[in-house]
PDB file of C-alpha atoms in Angstrom:
ATOM      1  CA  UNK A   1      14.400  52.050 172.777  1.00 48.00           C
ATOM      2  CA  UNK A   2      16.789  49.600 170.703  1.00 53.00           C
ATOM      3  CA  UNK A   3      19.494  48.900 172.615  1.00 56.00           C
ATOM      4  CA  UNK A   4      22.676  46.969 170.641  1.00 49.00           C
ATOM      5  CA  UNK A   5      24.454  46.514 174.204  1.00 53.00           C
ATOM      6  CA  UNK A   6      21.826  44.099 176.617  1.00 61.00           C
ATOM      7  CA  UNK A   7      21.274  43.694 180.225  1.00 62.00           C
ATOM      8  CA  UNK A   8      23.037  40.064 179.561  1.00 64.00           C
ATOM      9  CA  UNK A   9      26.653  42.198 178.025  1.00 59.00           C
ATOM     10  CA  UNK A  10      26.981  44.812 180.855  1.00 54.00           C
ATOM     11  CA  UNK A  11      26.309  42.815 183.561  1.00 56.00           C
ATOM     12  CA  UNK A  12      28.849  39.780 181.859  1.00 62.00           C
ATOM     13  CA  UNK A  13      30.702  42.356 181.957  1.00 61.00           C
ATOM     14  CA  UNK A  14      30.658  44.231 185.019  1.00 64.00           C
ATOM     15  CA  UNK A  15      31.497  40.743 186.979  1.00 64.00           C
ATOM     16  CA  UNK A  16      35.690  41.312 186.549  1.00 63.00           C
ATOM     17  CA  UNK A  17      34.886  45.356 187.607  1.00 71.00           C
ATOM     18  CA  UNK A  18      35.593  46.311 190.638  1.00 81.00           C
ATOM     19  CA  UNK A  19      34.818  49.574 192.764  1.00 89.00           C
ATOM     20  CA  UNK A  20      37.011  52.217 192.030  1.00 90.00           C
ATOM     21  CA  UNK A  21      37.694  55.466 191.023  1.00 95.00           C
ATOM     22  CA  UNK A  22      39.205  56.498 187.824  1.00 96.00           C
ATOM     23  CA  UNK A  23      42.987  57.026 188.315  1.00 96.00           C
ATOM     24  CA  UNK A  24      44.192  60.029 188.269  1.00 96.00           C
ATOM     25  CA  UNK A  25      45.556  59.902 185.023  1.00 96.00           C
ATOM     26  CA  UNK A  26      42.672  58.748 182.849  1.00 97.00           C
ATOM     27  CA  UNK A  27      42.317  59.975 180.166  1.00 96.00           C
ATOM     28  CA  UNK A  28      38.502  61.209 180.487  1.00 97.00           C
ATOM     29  CA  UNK A  29      38.805  62.036 184.577  1.00 98.00           C
ATOM     30  CA  UNK A  30      40.641  64.565 182.908  1.00 98.00           C
ATOM     31  CA  UNK A  31      38.674  65.642 180.855  1.00 98.00           C
ATOM     32  CA  UNK A  32      35.848  66.316 183.290  1.00 98.00           C
ATOM     33  CA  UNK A  33      37.655  67.521 185.848  1.00 98.00           C
ATOM     34  CA  UNK A  34      39.806  69.798 183.436  1.00 97.00           C
ATOM     35  CA  UNK A  35      35.938  71.474 181.398  1.00 97.00           C
ATOM     36  CA  UNK A  36      33.428  70.366 184.761  1.00 97.00           C
ATOM     37  CA  UNK A  37      33.364  73.260 187.742  1.00 94.00           C
ATOM     38  CA  UNK A  38      33.307  71.772 191.901  1.00 95.00           C
ATOM     39  CA  UNK A  39      30.157  72.463 192.678  1.00 94.00           C
ATOM     40  CA  UNK A  40      31.667  74.273 195.791  1.00 85.00           C
ATOM     41  CA  UNK A  41      29.563  75.427 198.729  1.00 77.00           C
ATOM     42  CA  UNK A  42      26.947  74.976 196.937  1.00 79.00           C
ATOM     43  CA  UNK A  43      24.471  72.093 197.229  1.00 91.00           C
ATOM     44  CA  UNK A  44      24.403  70.788 194.111  1.00 96.00           C
ATOM     45  CA  UNK A  45      23.739  67.261 192.447  1.00 98.00           C
ATOM     46  CA  UNK A  46      25.380  65.393 189.822  1.00 98.00           C
ATOM     47  CA  UNK A  47      23.093  62.273 188.123  1.00 98.00           C
ATOM     48  CA  UNK A  48      24.924  60.114 186.169  1.00 98.00           C
ATOM     49  CA  UNK A  49      23.119  57.430 183.618  1.00 97.00           C
ATOM     50  CA  UNK A  50      24.633  53.850 183.108  1.00 95.00           C
ATOM     51  CA  UNK A  51      26.381  54.419 186.864  1.00 95.00           C
ATOM     52  CA  UNK A  52      27.681  51.433 187.793  1.00 93.00           C
ATOM     53  CA  UNK A  53      30.098  50.465 188.533  1.00 93.00           C
ATOM     54  CA  UNK A  54      30.678  53.872 189.740  1.00 95.00           C
ATOM     55  CA  UNK A  55      34.072  55.494 188.254  1.00 95.00           C
ATOM     56  CA  UNK A  56      33.663  58.611 186.857  1.00 97.00           C
ATOM     57  CA  UNK A  57      31.145  59.020 189.287  1.00 98.00           C
ATOM     58  CA  UNK A  58      33.591  59.516 192.359  1.00 98.00           C
ATOM     59  CA  UNK A  59      35.566  61.376 190.161  1.00 98.00           C
ATOM     60  CA  UNK A  60      33.075  64.176 190.388  1.00 98.00           C
ATOM     61  CA  UNK A  61      31.714  63.143 194.097  1.00 97.00           C
ATOM     62  CA  UNK A  62      35.527  64.115 194.371  1.00 97.00           C
ATOM     63  CA  UNK A  63      34.640  67.563 192.841  1.00 97.00           C
ATOM     64  CA  UNK A  64      31.792  67.805 196.226  1.00 97.00           C
ATOM     65  CA  UNK A  65      27.960  66.759 194.431  1.00 97.00           C
ATOM     66  CA  UNK A  66      25.601  64.935 195.622  1.00 97.00           C
ATOM     67  CA  UNK A  67      25.861  61.691 193.585  1.00 98.00           C
ATOM     68  CA  UNK A  68      22.336  60.437 191.728  1.00 98.00           C
ATOM     69  CA  UNK A  69      22.788  57.535 189.873  1.00 98.00           C
ATOM     70  CA  UNK A  70      20.724  55.239 187.635  1.00 97.00           C
ATOM     71  CA  UNK A  71      21.655  51.636 185.748  1.00 94.00           C
ATOM     72  CA  UNK A  72      20.140  48.472 185.603  1.00 89.00           C
ATOM     73  CA  UNK A  73      23.051  45.893 185.939  1.00 87.00           C
ATOM     74  CA  UNK A  74      22.777  43.733 188.641  1.00 85.00           C
ATOM     75  CA  UNK A  75      25.356  44.789 191.458  1.00 88.00           C
ATOM     76  CA  UNK A  76      24.462  48.591 191.389  1.00 90.00           C
ATOM     77  CA  UNK A  77      23.001  48.419 195.196  1.00 91.00           C
ATOM     78  CA  UNK A  78      26.636  47.471 196.160  1.00 93.00           C
ATOM     79  CA  UNK A  79      27.598  51.149 194.814  1.00 95.00           C
ATOM     80  CA  UNK A  80      25.793  53.508 196.699  1.00 97.00           C
ATOM     81  CA  UNK A  81      27.096  51.738 200.422  1.00 96.00           C
ATOM     82  CA  UNK A  82      30.769  52.210 198.456  1.00 96.00           C
ATOM     83  CA  UNK A  83      30.277  55.843 197.419  1.00 97.00           C
ATOM     84  CA  UNK A  84      30.148  56.921 200.892  1.00 97.00           C
ATOM     85  CA  UNK A  85      32.268  54.573 202.656  1.00 96.00           C
ATOM     86  CA  UNK A  86      34.994  56.868 200.266  1.00 96.00           C
ATOM     87  CA  UNK A  87      33.324  59.089 202.039  1.00 96.00           C
ATOM     88  CA  UNK A  88      31.137  61.355 199.355  1.00 97.00           C
ATOM     89  CA  UNK A  89      27.313  62.599 199.818  1.00 96.00           C
ATOM     90  CA  UNK A  90      24.909  60.189 198.419  1.00 97.00           C
ATOM     91  CA  UNK A  91      21.366  60.550 197.481  1.00 97.00           C
ATOM     92  CA  UNK A  92      19.600  58.046 195.285  1.00 97.00           C
ATOM     93  CA  UNK A  93      20.269  55.282 192.939  1.00 98.00           C
ATOM     94  CA  UNK A  94      17.573  54.054 190.457  1.00 97.00           C
ATOM     95  CA  UNK A  95      18.099  49.170 189.912  1.00 94.00           C
ATOM     96  CA  UNK A  96      16.120  50.438 186.282  1.00 92.00           C
ATOM     97  CA  UNK A  97      16.624  50.468 181.948  1.00 90.00           C
ATOM     98  CA  UNK A  98      16.983  54.331 181.211  1.00 92.00           C
ATOM     99  CA  UNK A  99      13.712  53.590 178.662  1.00 87.00           C
ATOM    100  CA  UNK A 100      11.994  53.857 182.296  1.00 89.00           C
ATOM    101  CA  UNK A 101      13.016  56.541 184.552  1.00 95.00           C
ATOM    102  CA  UNK A 102      11.104  59.413 185.949  1.00 95.00           C
ATOM    103  CA  UNK A 103      12.784  60.720 188.963  1.00 96.00           C
ATOM    104  CA  UNK A 104      10.935  63.431 189.425  1.00 95.00           C
ATOM    105  CA  UNK A 105      13.289  65.335 189.614  1.00 96.00           C
ATOM    106  CA  UNK A 106      15.850  67.462 187.986  1.00 97.00           C
ATOM    107  CA  UNK A 107      19.793  67.862 189.169  1.00 98.00           C
ATOM    108  CA  UNK A 108      22.370  69.829 188.463  1.00 97.00           C
ATOM    109  CA  UNK A 109      24.789  68.143 186.508  1.00 98.00           C
ATOM    110  CA  UNK A 110      23.417  65.425 183.701  1.00 98.00           C
ATOM    111  CA  UNK A 111      26.222  63.194 182.851  1.00 98.00           C
ATOM    112  CA  UNK A 112      26.321  59.672 180.837  1.00 98.00           C
ATOM    113  CA  UNK A 113      29.497  57.924 179.596  1.00 97.00           C
ATOM    114  CA  UNK A 114      30.017  55.394 177.068  1.00 94.00           C
ATOM    115  CA  UNK A 115      25.565  55.491 176.870  1.00 94.00           C
ATOM    116  CA  UNK A 116      24.229  57.464 174.260  1.00 94.00           C
ATOM    117  CA  UNK A 117      26.127  55.313 171.467  1.00 94.00           C
ATOM    118  CA  UNK A 118      24.666  51.853 171.611  1.00 92.00           C
ATOM    119  CA  UNK A 119      20.603  53.307 171.181  1.00 92.00           C
ATOM    120  CA  UNK A 120      19.173  53.625 167.115  1.00 92.00           C
ATOM    121  CA  UNK A 121      16.770  56.268 168.740  1.00 93.00           C
ATOM    122  CA  UNK A 122      19.649  58.049 170.728  1.00 95.00           C
ATOM    123  CA  UNK A 123      17.899  61.561 169.788  1.00 96.00           C
ATOM    124  CA  UNK A 124      14.858  60.981 172.174  1.00 95.00           C
ATOM    125  CA  UNK A 125      17.385  59.385 174.588  1.00 95.00           C
ATOM    126  CA  UNK A 126      20.161  62.344 174.449  1.00 97.00           C
ATOM    127  CA  UNK A 127      16.339  64.403 175.351  1.00 97.00           C
ATOM    128  CA  UNK A 128      15.333  62.715 178.121  1.00 97.00           C
ATOM    129  CA  UNK A 129      18.901  62.777 178.490  1.00 98.00           C
ATOM    130  CA  UNK A 130      18.763  67.174 178.550  1.00 97.00           C
ATOM    131  CA  UNK A 131      14.512  66.598 180.572  1.00 97.00           C
ATOM    132  CA  UNK A 132      16.693  65.328 183.913  1.00 98.00           C
ATOM    133  CA  UNK A 133      18.813  68.832 183.284  1.00 98.00           C
ATOM    134  CA  UNK A 134      17.475  71.703 185.871  1.00 96.00           C
ATOM    135  CA  UNK A 135      17.633  75.099 184.900  1.00 94.00           C
ATOM    136  CA  UNK A 136      21.274  76.745 184.954  1.00 93.00           C
ATOM    137  CA  UNK A 137      22.293  72.785 184.749  1.00 96.00           C
ATOM    138  CA  UNK A 138      24.923  71.492 182.889  1.00 97.00           C
ATOM    139  CA  UNK A 139      25.123  68.267 181.259  1.00 98.00           C
ATOM    140  CA  UNK A 140      28.001  66.336 180.235  1.00 98.00           C
ATOM    141  CA  UNK A 141      28.149  63.134 177.566  1.00 98.00           C
ATOM    142  CA  UNK A 142      30.250  61.254 176.787  1.00 98.00           C
ATOM    143  CA  UNK A 143      31.571  57.871 173.703  1.00 97.00           C
ATOM    144  CA  UNK A 144      33.892  56.163 172.609  1.00 95.00           C
ATOM    145  CA  UNK A 145      35.074  57.809 168.803  1.00 96.00           C
ATOM    146  CA  UNK A 146      34.129  55.697 166.616  1.00 95.00           C
ATOM    147  CA  UNK A 147      33.826  57.819 163.985  1.00 95.00           C
ATOM    148  CA  UNK A 148      36.856  59.525 162.952  1.00 95.00           C
ATOM    149  CA  UNK A 149      38.400  57.406 159.872  1.00 96.00           C
ATOM    150  CA  UNK A 150      41.226  55.907 161.107  1.00 94.00           C
ATOM    151  CA  UNK A 151      39.333  54.240 164.852  1.00 95.00           C
ATOM    152  CA  UNK A 152      36.644  53.492 162.692  1.00 95.00           C
ATOM    153  CA  UNK A 153      38.291  51.845 160.040  1.00 93.00           C
ATOM    154  CA  UNK A 154      40.637  50.308 162.151  1.00 92.00           C
ATOM    155  CA  UNK A 155      37.218  49.455 164.853  1.00 93.00           C
ATOM    156  CA  UNK A 156      34.760  47.830 161.797  1.00 94.00           C
ATOM    157  CA  UNK A 157      38.209  45.801 160.442  1.00 92.00           C
ATOM    158  CA  UNK A 158      39.346  44.510 163.535  1.00 92.00           C
ATOM    159  CA  UNK A 159      36.898  45.308 166.987  1.00 90.00           C
ATOM    160  CA  UNK A 160      33.562  43.944 164.939  1.00 90.00           C
ATOM    161  CA  UNK A 161      32.038  42.696 167.450  1.00 88.00           C
ATOM    162  CA  UNK A 162      31.485  45.514 169.810  1.00 89.00           C
ATOM    163  CA  UNK A 163      31.828  47.848 166.132  1.00 91.00           C
ATOM    164  CA  UNK A 164      27.974  46.006 166.021  1.00 89.00           C
ATOM    165  CA  UNK A 165      27.135  46.941 169.423  1.00 86.00           C
ATOM    166  CA  UNK A 166      27.663  50.223 168.880  1.00 90.00           C
ATOM    167  CA  UNK A 167      24.624  52.650 166.575  1.00 93.00           C
ATOM    168  CA  UNK A 168      27.658  54.701 164.665  1.00 94.00           C
ATOM    169  CA  UNK A 169      25.153  57.582 163.337  1.00 94.00           C
ATOM    170  CA  UNK A 170      24.968  57.990 167.398  1.00 94.00           C
ATOM    171  CA  UNK A 171      28.566  59.245 167.678  1.00 95.00           C
ATOM    172  CA  UNK A 172      28.674  62.332 165.279  1.00 96.00           C
ATOM    173  CA  UNK A 173      28.359  64.534 168.362  1.00 97.00           C
ATOM    174  CA  UNK A 174      27.841  67.937 166.258  1.00 97.00           C
ATOM    175  CA  UNK A 175      24.427  66.436 165.675  1.00 97.00           C
ATOM    176  CA  UNK A 176      23.915  66.446 170.174  1.00 97.00           C
ATOM    177  CA  UNK A 177      25.166  69.706 169.697  1.00 98.00           C
ATOM    178  CA  UNK A 178      22.044  71.176 167.471  1.00 98.00           C
ATOM    179  CA  UNK A 179      20.105  69.302 169.374  1.00 97.00           C
ATOM    180  CA  UNK A 180      21.317  71.114 172.433  1.00 98.00           C
ATOM    181  CA  UNK A 181      21.198  73.907 171.042  1.00 97.00           C
ATOM    182  CA  UNK A 182      17.597  73.977 169.894  1.00 96.00           C
ATOM    183  CA  UNK A 183      16.855  72.523 173.473  1.00 95.00           C
ATOM    184  CA  UNK A 184      17.914  75.817 174.896  1.00 95.00           C
ATOM    185  CA  UNK A 185      21.002  74.903 176.332  1.00 97.00           C
ATOM    186  CA  UNK A 186      24.575  76.332 175.608  1.00 97.00           C
ATOM    187  CA  UNK A 187      27.393  74.504 174.096  1.00 98.00           C
ATOM    188  CA  UNK A 188      30.215  74.461 176.764  1.00 97.00           C
ATOM    189  CA  UNK A 189      32.651  71.826 175.105  1.00 98.00           C
ATOM    190  CA  UNK A 190      32.544  69.839 172.039  1.00 98.00           C
ATOM    191  CA  UNK A 191      35.050  68.015 170.927  1.00 98.00           C
ATOM    192  CA  UNK A 192      37.645  64.640 170.494  1.00 98.00           C
ATOM    193  CA  UNK A 193      39.368  64.328 173.534  1.00 98.00           C
ATOM    194  CA  UNK A 194      43.192  62.203 173.655  1.00 96.00           C
ATOM    195  CA  UNK A 195      45.596  61.183 172.486  1.00 95.00           C
ATOM    196  CA  UNK A 196      45.767  57.637 169.655  1.00 94.00           C
ATOM    197  CA  UNK A 197      44.570  54.727 171.454  1.00 90.00           C
ATOM    198  CA  UNK A 198      43.031  51.802 170.196  1.00 87.00           C
ATOM    199  CA  UNK A 199      41.386  48.585 172.233  1.00 83.00           C
ATOM    200  CA  UNK A 200      39.438  45.062 172.018  1.00 85.00           C
ATOM    201  CA  UNK A 201      37.292  43.435 172.726  1.00 83.00           C
ATOM    202  CA  UNK A 202      37.450  39.462 173.047  1.00 85.00           C
ATOM    203  CA  UNK A 203      36.498  37.840 169.603  1.00 89.00           C
ATOM    204  CA  UNK A 204      37.436  35.914 166.860  1.00 90.00           C
ATOM    205  CA  UNK A 205      39.595  37.083 164.138  1.00 91.00           C
ATOM    206  CA  UNK A 206      41.540  35.624 161.089  1.00 91.00           C
ATOM    207  CA  UNK A 207      45.067  35.299 160.853  1.00 92.00           C
ATOM    208  CA  UNK A 208      45.368  38.789 158.852  1.00 92.00           C
ATOM    209  CA  UNK A 209      43.312  40.431 161.551  1.00 92.00           C
ATOM    210  CA  UNK A 210      45.663  38.790 164.968  1.00 91.00           C
ATOM    211  CA  UNK A 211      48.858  39.667 162.221  1.00 94.00           C
ATOM    212  CA  UNK A 212      47.444  44.033 162.516  1.00 92.00           C
ATOM    213  CA  UNK A 213      46.975  43.974 165.974  1.00 91.00           C
ATOM    214  CA  UNK A 214      49.529  42.784 166.797  1.00 92.00           C
ATOM    215  CA  UNK A 215      51.797  44.678 164.940  1.00 93.00           C
ATOM    216  CA  UNK A 216      49.436  47.939 165.711  1.00 91.00           C
ATOM    217  CA  UNK A 217      49.700  47.224 168.683  1.00 90.00           C
ATOM    218  CA  UNK A 218      53.787  47.200 168.884  1.00 92.00           C
ATOM    219  CA  UNK A 219      52.791  50.869 166.781  1.00 91.00           C
ATOM    220  CA  UNK A 220      50.855  52.602 169.820  1.00 90.00           C
ATOM    221  CA  UNK A 221      53.132  54.424 171.565  1.00 91.00           C
ATOM    222  CA  UNK A 222      54.967  55.377 168.857  1.00 92.00           C
ATOM    223  CA  UNK A 223      51.681  56.664 167.245  1.00 91.00           C
ATOM    224  CA  UNK A 224      50.664  58.611 170.190  1.00 90.00           C
ATOM    225  CA  UNK A 225      54.053  60.927 170.831  1.00 91.00           C
ATOM    226  CA  UNK A 226      54.451  61.268 167.100  1.00 93.00           C
ATOM    227  CA  UNK A 227      49.969  61.910 166.826  1.00 94.00           C
ATOM    228  CA  UNK A 228      48.475  65.541 168.301  1.00 95.00           C
ATOM    229  CA  UNK A 229      46.278  64.638 170.885  1.00 95.00           C
ATOM    230  CA  UNK A 230      42.379  65.920 170.654  1.00 97.00           C
ATOM    231  CA  UNK A 231      42.313  64.698 166.296  1.00 97.00           C
ATOM    232  CA  UNK A 232      38.736  63.446 165.717  1.00 97.00           C
ATOM    233  CA  UNK A 233      40.526  60.775 162.737  1.00 97.00           C
ATOM    234  CA  UNK A 234      42.634  59.037 165.566  1.00 95.00           C
ATOM    235  CA  UNK A 235      41.554  60.396 169.203  1.00 97.00           C
ATOM    236  CA  UNK A 236      40.170  58.006 171.297  1.00 96.00           C
ATOM    237  CA  UNK A 237      36.817  59.331 172.999  1.00 97.00           C
ATOM    238  CA  UNK A 238      34.494  62.536 172.158  1.00 98.00           C
ATOM    239  CA  UNK A 239      32.029  64.462 174.216  1.00 98.00           C
ATOM    240  CA  UNK A 240      30.169  67.611 174.980  1.00 98.00           C
ATOM    241  CA  UNK A 241      29.440  70.036 178.056  1.00 98.00           C
ATOM    242  CA  UNK A 242      26.293  71.833 177.597  1.00 98.00           C
ATOM    243  CA  UNK A 243      24.600  74.470 179.881  1.00 97.00           C
ATOM    244  CA  UNK A 244      20.853  75.406 180.681  1.00 96.00           C
ATOM    245  CA  UNK A 245      19.476  78.531 179.528  1.00 84.00           C
ATOM    246  CA  UNK A 246      17.301  79.880 182.189  1.00 76.00           C
ATOM    247  CA  UNK A 247      13.978  80.459 180.773  1.00 61.00           C
TER     248      UNK A 247
END
């Protein structure tokens, strides 16, 4: 598996992360809560792939799922203890690379956020996700949207270091959906979501890049109000939700 974002990169990023649940207004949290049914009285399980620092896994805890996770983050051991302190039901956590992951069981819900798009062999990664979903179980996959025309131009031109850590062909949600349909899943959501938003990572920039970025930051509040949300060209996120059929 070719991962364009190394463990060293993620552990460096995680140093500034505090364990916390995504805020109520978080776009991805609202997307999850709008499309994923609560566990209810059933003893249902949720596995997040690339689970650290747990801000979305905790959302599934709020929905009543027993929480499982896999990640190579150095600080992963702190996550299950924190989730238990929050009052969620907590299962097993595996400190390892997903390429080596073989839990010997399946889950009612499997999720990943900002994960699959870092791999050049994304079909194999998606197949590994799908194989972990139990009958009638749910698969939830999200990625940032770098394929929409406006977002692609912004990230490739103003955020090139971050752009290079992503495999752009792996962000094709129509291909995700087609692959999952061939694998025995029913697609319940496939689309782009959120009002316009653009973020960058710190990196060297030319004067022209800095000037464009400063102007864009000033205009961003206006653009959020002026542009309809959930459009491929400029929505910040994309995702697919699918349910495994019986048999």
